Amino acid sequence: MKVRAAVLREMGLPAPYAGSRPLGIETLDLSGPGEGELLVRVLATGLCHSDLSVIDGSRPRPVPMVLGHEAVGEVLDVGRGTPGFQQGDRVVFSFVPMCGHCGPCASGRPVLCEPGALANAEGRLLGGARHWRDADGTPLQHHLGVSCFSECTVVSARSAVRIDQDLAPTTAALFGCAVMTGVGAVVNTARVRPGEGVAVFGLGGVGLAAVLGAVASGAHPLVAVDVVPEKLALARSLGATHCIDASIADPVEAIREITRGGVEHAIESVGNERVLVQAYAATRRGGATITVGLPAPDRMFSVPAVSLVAEERCVRGSYMGSAVPSRDIPRYIALHRSGRLPVERLLTHTLSLEDVNEGFDRLAAGTAIRQVVAFDT
Ligand SMILES: [Zn+2]
Ligand SMILES: [Zn+2]
């Protein structure tokens, strides 16, 4: 079938993207679904910093690629040998497909799925297929098994989680990355308990979702750190007890003072090694630093080695919120329904596919939180 999609052909084009237009809207051929795969009509898809990291080249991926990894859609067709799905199902995508059989999958950590990571690195689906062809017949890469900056996409069924039909698509899309990653960092990776102090560094979609997760978990105090006053104001309205503008005040000093020695959990969602060092310094003895952001591959960070032992500090990475997507997405949606996870507050813009480049300018400039492309339904 013919499908309009946003294609990245060259990484590292200069900003502003409204001028350089790294994402071109092309009409592509989409084949499939094959065995174990689903053809999905995309209803709404979010613009995430991880897409931007591919566009600017800080997280290199094979190109040309159909970008996008956070979305909700409706199943149009089910490949043979694909139990558990039927036409008309509403699905949210998981940007790590999980094979269900490898060591990490078997030990309950599907975000570390080894065949899934390999498929994502190679720009293909879990089963090996590539289903995109451009007008010249050249194959294109899949982005994280999802490639949802497109009217329709084909995914492995192991990249999809069924959800109820009634959630607004512009809200439902956010559960695929921002919410799964940010809330998961708090509840799965950090395992925050009521009354524990949490600091969140970086208030993009993932960081603000972490704020929501910390509120739902009963964190106190809950300190939000950023350099954009509007983001700090939003964090406060979502339940942060203290907000620190890191362009004005030293966040480490401020957090240590507010909490008399540091927080139990510092969550770093900037993807910057200097901020990671700050987050570590803002934890108290015995504290945990959870990092969610994605620094460029050549970046290193250092902390006093002895403090890991003598102060029982730790640093933990959290990929996709250490999620089990089929367990967590329905749970987070249930919390949302009950009013305890108002994720729709993260949505600042809805736009059309043609305007994604302008959207990434806003994301890079920090003037948007979550922007969602809403397709005609
Ligand atoms: Zn993302
Ligand atoms: Zn696996």
PDB file of C-alpha atoms and ligand atoms in Angstrom, residues 48 50 69 177 370, ligand 1:
ATOM      1  CA  CYS A  48      10.360  12.723  21.363  1.00  0.00           C
ATOM      2  CA  SER A  50      15.166  10.445  21.031  1.00  0.00           C
ATOM      3  CA  HIS A  69       8.623   5.574  18.034  1.00  0.00           C
ATOM      4  CA  CYS A 177       7.487   6.509  25.421  1.00  0.00           C
ATOM      5  CA  ARG A 370       4.968  16.893  24.122  1.00  0.00           C
TER       6      ARG A 370
HETATM    7 ZN    ZN B   1      10.970   8.545  23.118  1.00  0.00          ZN
END
